mmCIF file of C-alpha atoms and ligand atoms in Angstrom:
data_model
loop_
_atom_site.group_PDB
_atom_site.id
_atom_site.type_symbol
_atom_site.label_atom_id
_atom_site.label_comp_id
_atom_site.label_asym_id
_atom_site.label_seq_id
_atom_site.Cartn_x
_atom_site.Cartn_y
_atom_site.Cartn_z
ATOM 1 C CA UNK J 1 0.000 0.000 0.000
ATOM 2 C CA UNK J 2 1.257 3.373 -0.912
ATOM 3 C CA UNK J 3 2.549 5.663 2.177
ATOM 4 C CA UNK J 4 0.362 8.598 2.992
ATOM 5 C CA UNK J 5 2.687 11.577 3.243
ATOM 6 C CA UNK J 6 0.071 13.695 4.816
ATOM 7 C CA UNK J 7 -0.522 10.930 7.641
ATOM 8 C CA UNK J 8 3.424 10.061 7.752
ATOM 9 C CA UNK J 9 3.880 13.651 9.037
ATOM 10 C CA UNK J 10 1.438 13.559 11.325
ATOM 11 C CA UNK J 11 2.296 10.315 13.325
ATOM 12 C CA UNK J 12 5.932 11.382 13.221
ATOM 13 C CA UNK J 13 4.946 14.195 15.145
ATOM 14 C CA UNK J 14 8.157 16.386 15.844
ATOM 15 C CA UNK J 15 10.288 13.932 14.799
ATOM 16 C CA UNK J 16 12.963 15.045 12.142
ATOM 17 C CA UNK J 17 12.905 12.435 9.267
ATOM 18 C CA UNK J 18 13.572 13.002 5.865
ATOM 19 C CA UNK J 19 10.958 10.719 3.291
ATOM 20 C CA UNK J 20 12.213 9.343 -0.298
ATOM 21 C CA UNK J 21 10.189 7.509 -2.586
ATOM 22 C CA UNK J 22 13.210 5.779 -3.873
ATOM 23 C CA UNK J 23 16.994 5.699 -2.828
ATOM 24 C CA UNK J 24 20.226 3.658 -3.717
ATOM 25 C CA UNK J 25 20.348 3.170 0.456
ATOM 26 C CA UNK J 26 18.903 5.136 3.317
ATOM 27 C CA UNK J 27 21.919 4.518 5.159
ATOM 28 C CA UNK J 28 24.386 6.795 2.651
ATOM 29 C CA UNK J 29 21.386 9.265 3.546
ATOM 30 C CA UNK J 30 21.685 9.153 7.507
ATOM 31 C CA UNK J 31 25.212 9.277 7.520
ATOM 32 C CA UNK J 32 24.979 12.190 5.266
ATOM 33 C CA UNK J 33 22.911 13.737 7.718
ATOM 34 C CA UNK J 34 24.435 12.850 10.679
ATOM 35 C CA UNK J 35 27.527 14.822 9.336
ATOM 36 C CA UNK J 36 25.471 17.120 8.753
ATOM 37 C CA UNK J 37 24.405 17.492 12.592
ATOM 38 C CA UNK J 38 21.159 15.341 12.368
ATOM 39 C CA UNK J 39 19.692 14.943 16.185
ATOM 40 C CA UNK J 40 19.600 12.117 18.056
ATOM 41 C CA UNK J 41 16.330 9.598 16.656
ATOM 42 C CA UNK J 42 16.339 11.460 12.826
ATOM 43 C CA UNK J 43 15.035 9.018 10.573
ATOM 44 C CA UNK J 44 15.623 8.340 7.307
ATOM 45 C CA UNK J 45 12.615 6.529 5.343
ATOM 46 C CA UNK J 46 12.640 5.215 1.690
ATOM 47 C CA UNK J 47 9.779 3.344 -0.196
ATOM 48 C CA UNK J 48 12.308 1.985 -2.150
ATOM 49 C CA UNK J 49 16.056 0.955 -2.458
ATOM 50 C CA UNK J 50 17.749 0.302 -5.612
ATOM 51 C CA UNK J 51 21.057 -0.680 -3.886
ATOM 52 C CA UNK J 52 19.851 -1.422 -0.105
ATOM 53 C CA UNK J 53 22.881 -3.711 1.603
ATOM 54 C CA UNK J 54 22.539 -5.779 4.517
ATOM 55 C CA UNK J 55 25.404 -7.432 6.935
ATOM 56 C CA UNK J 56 28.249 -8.881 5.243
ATOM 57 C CA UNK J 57 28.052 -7.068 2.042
ATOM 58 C CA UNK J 58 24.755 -8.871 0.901
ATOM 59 C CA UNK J 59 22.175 -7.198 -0.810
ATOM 60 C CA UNK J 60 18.908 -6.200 0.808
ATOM 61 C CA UNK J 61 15.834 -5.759 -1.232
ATOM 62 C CA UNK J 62 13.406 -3.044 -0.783
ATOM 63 C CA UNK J 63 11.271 -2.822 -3.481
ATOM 64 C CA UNK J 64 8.739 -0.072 -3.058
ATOM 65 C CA UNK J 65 4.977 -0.148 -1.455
ATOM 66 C CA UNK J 66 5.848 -3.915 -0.187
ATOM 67 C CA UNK J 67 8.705 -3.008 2.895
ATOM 68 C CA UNK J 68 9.880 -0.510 5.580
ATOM 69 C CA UNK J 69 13.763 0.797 5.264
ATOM 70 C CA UNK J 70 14.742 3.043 7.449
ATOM 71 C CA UNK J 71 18.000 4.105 9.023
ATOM 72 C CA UNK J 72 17.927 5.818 12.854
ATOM 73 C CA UNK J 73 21.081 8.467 14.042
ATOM 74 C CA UNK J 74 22.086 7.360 16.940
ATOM 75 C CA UNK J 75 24.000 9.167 19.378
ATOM 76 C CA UNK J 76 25.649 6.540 21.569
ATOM 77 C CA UNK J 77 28.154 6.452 23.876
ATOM 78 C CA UNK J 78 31.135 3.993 22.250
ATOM 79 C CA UNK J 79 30.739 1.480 25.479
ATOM 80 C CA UNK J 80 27.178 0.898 24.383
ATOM 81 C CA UNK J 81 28.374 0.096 20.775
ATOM 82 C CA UNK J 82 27.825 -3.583 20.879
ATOM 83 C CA UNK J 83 23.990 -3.311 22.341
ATOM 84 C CA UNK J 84 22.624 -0.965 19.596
ATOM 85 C CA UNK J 85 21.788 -3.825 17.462
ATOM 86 C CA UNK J 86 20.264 -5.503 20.249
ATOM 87 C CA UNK J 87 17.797 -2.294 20.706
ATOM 88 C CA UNK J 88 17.223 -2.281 17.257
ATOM 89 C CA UNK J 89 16.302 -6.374 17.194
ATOM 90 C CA UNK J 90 14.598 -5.760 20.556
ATOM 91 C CA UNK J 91 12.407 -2.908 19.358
ATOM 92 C CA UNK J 92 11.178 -4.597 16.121
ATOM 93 C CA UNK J 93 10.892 -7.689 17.898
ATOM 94 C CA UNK J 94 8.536 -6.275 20.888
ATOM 95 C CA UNK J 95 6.777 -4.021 18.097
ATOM 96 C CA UNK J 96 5.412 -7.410 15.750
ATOM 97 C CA UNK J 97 3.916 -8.560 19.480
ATOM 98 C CA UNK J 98 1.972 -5.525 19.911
ATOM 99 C CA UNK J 99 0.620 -5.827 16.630
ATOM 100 C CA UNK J 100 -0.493 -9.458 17.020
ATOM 101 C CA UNK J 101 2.266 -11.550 15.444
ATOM 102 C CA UNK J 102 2.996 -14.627 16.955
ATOM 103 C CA UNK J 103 5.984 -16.582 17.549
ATOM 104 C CA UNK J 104 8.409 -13.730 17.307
ATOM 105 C CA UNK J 105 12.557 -14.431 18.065
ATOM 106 C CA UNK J 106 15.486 -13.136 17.595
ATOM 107 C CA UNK J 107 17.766 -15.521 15.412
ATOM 108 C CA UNK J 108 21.876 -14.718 16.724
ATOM 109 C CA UNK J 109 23.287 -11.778 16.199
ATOM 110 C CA UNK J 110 19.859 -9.983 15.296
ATOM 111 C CA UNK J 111 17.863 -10.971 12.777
ATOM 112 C CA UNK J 112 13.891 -10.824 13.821
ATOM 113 C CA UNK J 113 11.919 -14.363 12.738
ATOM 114 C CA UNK J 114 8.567 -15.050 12.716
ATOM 115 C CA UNK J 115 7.348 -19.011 13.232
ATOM 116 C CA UNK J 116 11.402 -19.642 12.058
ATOM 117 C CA UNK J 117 11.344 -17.098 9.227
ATOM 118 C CA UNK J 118 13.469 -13.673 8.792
ATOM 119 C CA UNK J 119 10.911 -10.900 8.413
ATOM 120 C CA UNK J 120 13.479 -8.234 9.863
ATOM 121 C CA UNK J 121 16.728 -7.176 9.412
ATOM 122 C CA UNK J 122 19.213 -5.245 11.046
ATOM 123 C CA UNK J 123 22.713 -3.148 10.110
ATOM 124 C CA UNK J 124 24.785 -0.992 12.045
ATOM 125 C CA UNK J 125 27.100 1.447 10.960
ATOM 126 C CA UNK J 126 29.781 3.712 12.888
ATOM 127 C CA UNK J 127 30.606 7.134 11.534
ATOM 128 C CA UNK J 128 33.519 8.358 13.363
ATOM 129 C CA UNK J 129 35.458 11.888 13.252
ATOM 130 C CA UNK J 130 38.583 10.664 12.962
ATOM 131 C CA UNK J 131 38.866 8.762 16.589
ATOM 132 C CA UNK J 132 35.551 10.461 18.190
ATOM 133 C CA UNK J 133 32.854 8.481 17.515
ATOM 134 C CA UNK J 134 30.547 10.666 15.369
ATOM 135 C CA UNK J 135 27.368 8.482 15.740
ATOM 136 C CA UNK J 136 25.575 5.345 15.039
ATOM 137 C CA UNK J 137 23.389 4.533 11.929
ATOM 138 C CA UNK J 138 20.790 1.960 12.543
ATOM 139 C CA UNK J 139 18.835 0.824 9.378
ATOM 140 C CA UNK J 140 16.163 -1.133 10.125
ATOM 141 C CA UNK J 141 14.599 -3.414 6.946
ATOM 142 C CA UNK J 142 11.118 -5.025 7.908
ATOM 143 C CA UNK J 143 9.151 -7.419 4.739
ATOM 144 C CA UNK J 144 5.989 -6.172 5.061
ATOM 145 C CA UNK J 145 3.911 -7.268 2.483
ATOM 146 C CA UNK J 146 6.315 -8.875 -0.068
ATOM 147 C CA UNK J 147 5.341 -12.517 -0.953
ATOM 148 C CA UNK J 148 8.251 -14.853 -0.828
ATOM 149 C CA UNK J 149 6.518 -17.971 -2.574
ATOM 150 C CA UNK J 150 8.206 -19.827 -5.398
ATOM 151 C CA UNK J 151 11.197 -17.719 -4.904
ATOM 152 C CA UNK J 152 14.713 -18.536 -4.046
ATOM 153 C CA UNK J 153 13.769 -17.448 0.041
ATOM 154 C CA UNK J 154 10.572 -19.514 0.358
ATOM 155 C CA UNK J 155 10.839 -20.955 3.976
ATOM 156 C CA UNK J 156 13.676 -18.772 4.996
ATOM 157 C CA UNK J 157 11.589 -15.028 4.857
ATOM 158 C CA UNK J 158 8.378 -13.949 5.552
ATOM 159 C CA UNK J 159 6.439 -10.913 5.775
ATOM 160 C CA UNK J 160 4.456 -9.594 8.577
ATOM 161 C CA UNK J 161 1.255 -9.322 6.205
ATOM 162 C CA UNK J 162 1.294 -13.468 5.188
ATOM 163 C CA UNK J 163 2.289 -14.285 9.138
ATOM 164 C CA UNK J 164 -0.778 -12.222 10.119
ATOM 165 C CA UNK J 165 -2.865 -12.964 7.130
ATOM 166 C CA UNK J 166 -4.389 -9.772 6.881
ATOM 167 C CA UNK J 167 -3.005 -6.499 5.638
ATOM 168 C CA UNK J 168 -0.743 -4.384 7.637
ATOM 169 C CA UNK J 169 -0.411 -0.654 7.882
ATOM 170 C CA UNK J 170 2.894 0.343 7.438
ATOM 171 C CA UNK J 171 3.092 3.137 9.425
ATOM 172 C CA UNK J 172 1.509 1.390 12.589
ATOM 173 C CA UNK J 173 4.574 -1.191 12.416
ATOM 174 C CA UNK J 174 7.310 2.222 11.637
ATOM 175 C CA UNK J 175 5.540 3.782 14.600
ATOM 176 C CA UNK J 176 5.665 1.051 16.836
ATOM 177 C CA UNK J 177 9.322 0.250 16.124
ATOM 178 C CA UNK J 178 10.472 4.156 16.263
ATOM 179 C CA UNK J 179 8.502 4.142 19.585
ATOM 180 C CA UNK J 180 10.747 1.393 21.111
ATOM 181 C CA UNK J 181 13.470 2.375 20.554
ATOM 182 C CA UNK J 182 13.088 5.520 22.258
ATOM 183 C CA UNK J 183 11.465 3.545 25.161
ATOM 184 C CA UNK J 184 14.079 1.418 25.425
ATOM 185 C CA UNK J 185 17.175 3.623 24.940
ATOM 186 C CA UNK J 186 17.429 4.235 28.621
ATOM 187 C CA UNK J 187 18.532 0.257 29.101
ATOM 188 C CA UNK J 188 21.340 0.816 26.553
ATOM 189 C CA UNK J 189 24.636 -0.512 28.010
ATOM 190 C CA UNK J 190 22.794 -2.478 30.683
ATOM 191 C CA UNK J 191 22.531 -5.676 31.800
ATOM 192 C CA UNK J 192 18.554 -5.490 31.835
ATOM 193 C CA UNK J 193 18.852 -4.517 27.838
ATOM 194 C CA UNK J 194 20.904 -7.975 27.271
ATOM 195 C CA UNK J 195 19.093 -10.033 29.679
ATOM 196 C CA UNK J 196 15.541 -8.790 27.267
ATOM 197 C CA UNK J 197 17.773 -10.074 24.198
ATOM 198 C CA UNK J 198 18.865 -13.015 25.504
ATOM 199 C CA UNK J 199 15.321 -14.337 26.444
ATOM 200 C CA UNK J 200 14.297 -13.661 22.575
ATOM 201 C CA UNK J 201 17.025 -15.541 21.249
ATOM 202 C CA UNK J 202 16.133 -18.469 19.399
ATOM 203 C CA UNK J 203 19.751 -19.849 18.978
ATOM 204 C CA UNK J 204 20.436 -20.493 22.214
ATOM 205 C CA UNK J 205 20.803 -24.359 23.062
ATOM 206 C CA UNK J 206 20.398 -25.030 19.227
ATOM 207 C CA UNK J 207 22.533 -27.128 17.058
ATOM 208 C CA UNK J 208 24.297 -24.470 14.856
ATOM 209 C CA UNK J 209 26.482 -24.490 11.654
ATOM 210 C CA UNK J 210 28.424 -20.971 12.164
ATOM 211 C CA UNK J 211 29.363 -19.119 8.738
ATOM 212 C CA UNK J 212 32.057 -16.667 10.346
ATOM 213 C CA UNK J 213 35.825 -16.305 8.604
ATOM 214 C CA UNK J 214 35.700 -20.225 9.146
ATOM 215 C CA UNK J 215 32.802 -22.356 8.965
ATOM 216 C CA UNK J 216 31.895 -25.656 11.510
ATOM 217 C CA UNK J 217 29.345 -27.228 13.624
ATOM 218 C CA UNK J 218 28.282 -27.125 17.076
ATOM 219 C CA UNK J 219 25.506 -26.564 19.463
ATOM 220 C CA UNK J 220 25.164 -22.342 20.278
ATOM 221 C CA UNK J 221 25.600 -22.341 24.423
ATOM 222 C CA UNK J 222 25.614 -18.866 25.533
ATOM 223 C CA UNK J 223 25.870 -14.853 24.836
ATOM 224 C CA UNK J 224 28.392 -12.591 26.650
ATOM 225 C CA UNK J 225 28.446 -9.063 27.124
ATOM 226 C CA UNK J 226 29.297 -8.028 24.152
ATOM 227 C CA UNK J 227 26.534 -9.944 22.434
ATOM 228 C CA UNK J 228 29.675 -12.324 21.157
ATOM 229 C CA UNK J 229 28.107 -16.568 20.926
ATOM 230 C CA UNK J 230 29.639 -19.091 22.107
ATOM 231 C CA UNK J 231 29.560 -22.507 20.522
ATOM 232 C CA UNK J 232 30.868 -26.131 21.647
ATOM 233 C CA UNK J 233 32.123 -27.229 18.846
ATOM 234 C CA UNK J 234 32.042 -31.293 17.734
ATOM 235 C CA UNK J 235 35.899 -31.418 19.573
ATOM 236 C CA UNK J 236 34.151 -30.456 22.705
ATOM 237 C CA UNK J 237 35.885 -26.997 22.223
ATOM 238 C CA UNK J 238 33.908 -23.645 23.344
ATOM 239 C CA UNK J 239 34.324 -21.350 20.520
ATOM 240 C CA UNK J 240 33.386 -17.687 20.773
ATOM 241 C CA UNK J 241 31.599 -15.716 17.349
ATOM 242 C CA UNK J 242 31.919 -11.959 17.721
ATOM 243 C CA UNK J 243 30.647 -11.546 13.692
ATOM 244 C CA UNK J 244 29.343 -13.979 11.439
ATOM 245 C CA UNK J 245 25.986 -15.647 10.837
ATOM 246 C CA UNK J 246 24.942 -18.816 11.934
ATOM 247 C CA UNK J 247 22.086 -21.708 10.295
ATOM 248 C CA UNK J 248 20.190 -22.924 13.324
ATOM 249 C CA UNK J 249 20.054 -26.537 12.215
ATOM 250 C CA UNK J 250 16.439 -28.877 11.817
ATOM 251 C CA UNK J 251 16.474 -31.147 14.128
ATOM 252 C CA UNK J 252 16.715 -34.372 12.463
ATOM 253 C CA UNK J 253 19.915 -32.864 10.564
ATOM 254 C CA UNK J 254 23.385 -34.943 11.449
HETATM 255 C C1 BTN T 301 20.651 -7.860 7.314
HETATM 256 O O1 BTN T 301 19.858 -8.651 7.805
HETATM 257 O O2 BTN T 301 21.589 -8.238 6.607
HETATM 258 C C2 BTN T 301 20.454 -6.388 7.572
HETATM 259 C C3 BTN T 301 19.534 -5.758 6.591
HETATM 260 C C4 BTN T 301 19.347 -4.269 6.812
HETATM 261 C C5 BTN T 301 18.505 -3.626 5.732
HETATM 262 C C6 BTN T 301 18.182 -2.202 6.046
HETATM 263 S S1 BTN T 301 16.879 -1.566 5.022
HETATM 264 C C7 BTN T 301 17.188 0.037 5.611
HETATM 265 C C8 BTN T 301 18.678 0.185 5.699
HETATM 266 N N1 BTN T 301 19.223 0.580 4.404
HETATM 267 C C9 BTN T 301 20.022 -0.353 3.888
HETATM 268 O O3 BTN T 301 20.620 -0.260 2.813
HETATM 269 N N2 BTN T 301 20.104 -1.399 4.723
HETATM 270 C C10 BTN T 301 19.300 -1.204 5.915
#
């Protein structure tokens, strides 16, 4: 469904966001801005992204009236670094409860599922002035209403519309994740903020196959402080995954 500018400014209140109908990526845009002097919660929103990128250099698709893509400045303190992604899993994640989804998780290090299927992801970007840390870019990339059948992600993504099967309003899921962040800023860079992750993530206890530099097998144990997993590997050895992504494996998978 096509945004309604008129109603976009009106639940963003006194927000400062900046709207596109298409972009290469909002998060060029926020940095942009945040060099610019954007405040603290600016938002950058595109319908559409003709060269949207998620972690590890993979493309993100955003094609337009099906998707929210947004990017948040962030002005956080460098010790708090490693939670922001957290927040930004943690907001979405509490945000698809409030609007009825069930079976909502986080999948290691943040990627939002529904019922087992990514419907959110999230980047994180660091803009520093030389060794001041500028700010923080959050972009935030939510399927709303694109329909993954027959295609190459069919099992692996969903979108909030087919987990709910009804329409969605865009705007009430932007709204809802904008509002939790704010709401939940205060917990940055505490152990309440982690302990809220930790109980969302579906990973832990899971038999894992980690893609990081190296690739194995083993069964994902625990989260530290820094949001780094660790894994028991088939040697018996505790490994510990600061970056990477990991395949929580079926069950009946040797
Ligand atoms: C991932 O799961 O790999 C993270 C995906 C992040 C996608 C969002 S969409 C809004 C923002 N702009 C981008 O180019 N990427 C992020």
């Amino acid at each position: 469904m096509t945004l309604d500018l008129r109603l976009l400014a009106e639940r963003m209140g006194n927000r400062p966001y900046r709207f596109y109908p298409t972009l290469p990526s909002t998060m060029d845009v926020a940095r942009d801005w945040l060099r610019e002097g954007a405040p603290h919660g600016a938002v950058v929103l595109a319908d559409e992204q003709t060269a949207g990128r998620g972690r590890l250099n993979r493309p993100w698709q955003t094609p337009p009236d099906s998707a929210l893509a947004l990017s948040v400045v962030l002005r956080a303190a460098l010790s708090a670094l490693p939670q922001v992604s957290m927040l930004g899993a943690l907001a979405v994640a509490e945000a698809l409860d409030k609007l009825g989804v069930q079976q909502v998780g986080i999948k290691w290090p943040n990627d939002v599922l529904i019922a087992g299927q990514k419907v959110c992801g999230i980047l994180v970007e660091v803009d520093w002035d030389g060794i001041t840390l500028r700010g923080v870019i959050m972009g935030i990339g939510v399927n709303i209403a694109l329909d993954f059948s027959g295609t190459d992600l069919d099992g692996q993504a969903i979108s909030i519309q087919t987990a709910l099967g009804s329409p969605v309003d865009r705007l009430d899921v932007l709204i809802e994740i904008i509002h939790g962040i704010d709401t939940r800023w205060a917990l940055l860079g505490s152990s309440t903020l982690l302990k809220m992750w930790k109980a969302r993530l579906v990973t832990l206890g899971r038999r894992v196959t980690v893609h990081a530099p190296y690739s194995f097998t083993g069964v994902a144990e625990d989260v530290d402080d820094d949001g780094a997993l660790w894994v028991r590997d088939q040697e018996g050895l505790r490994r510990r995954v600061l970056a990477g992504d990991v395949r929580v494996r079926d069950a009946q998978e040797t």
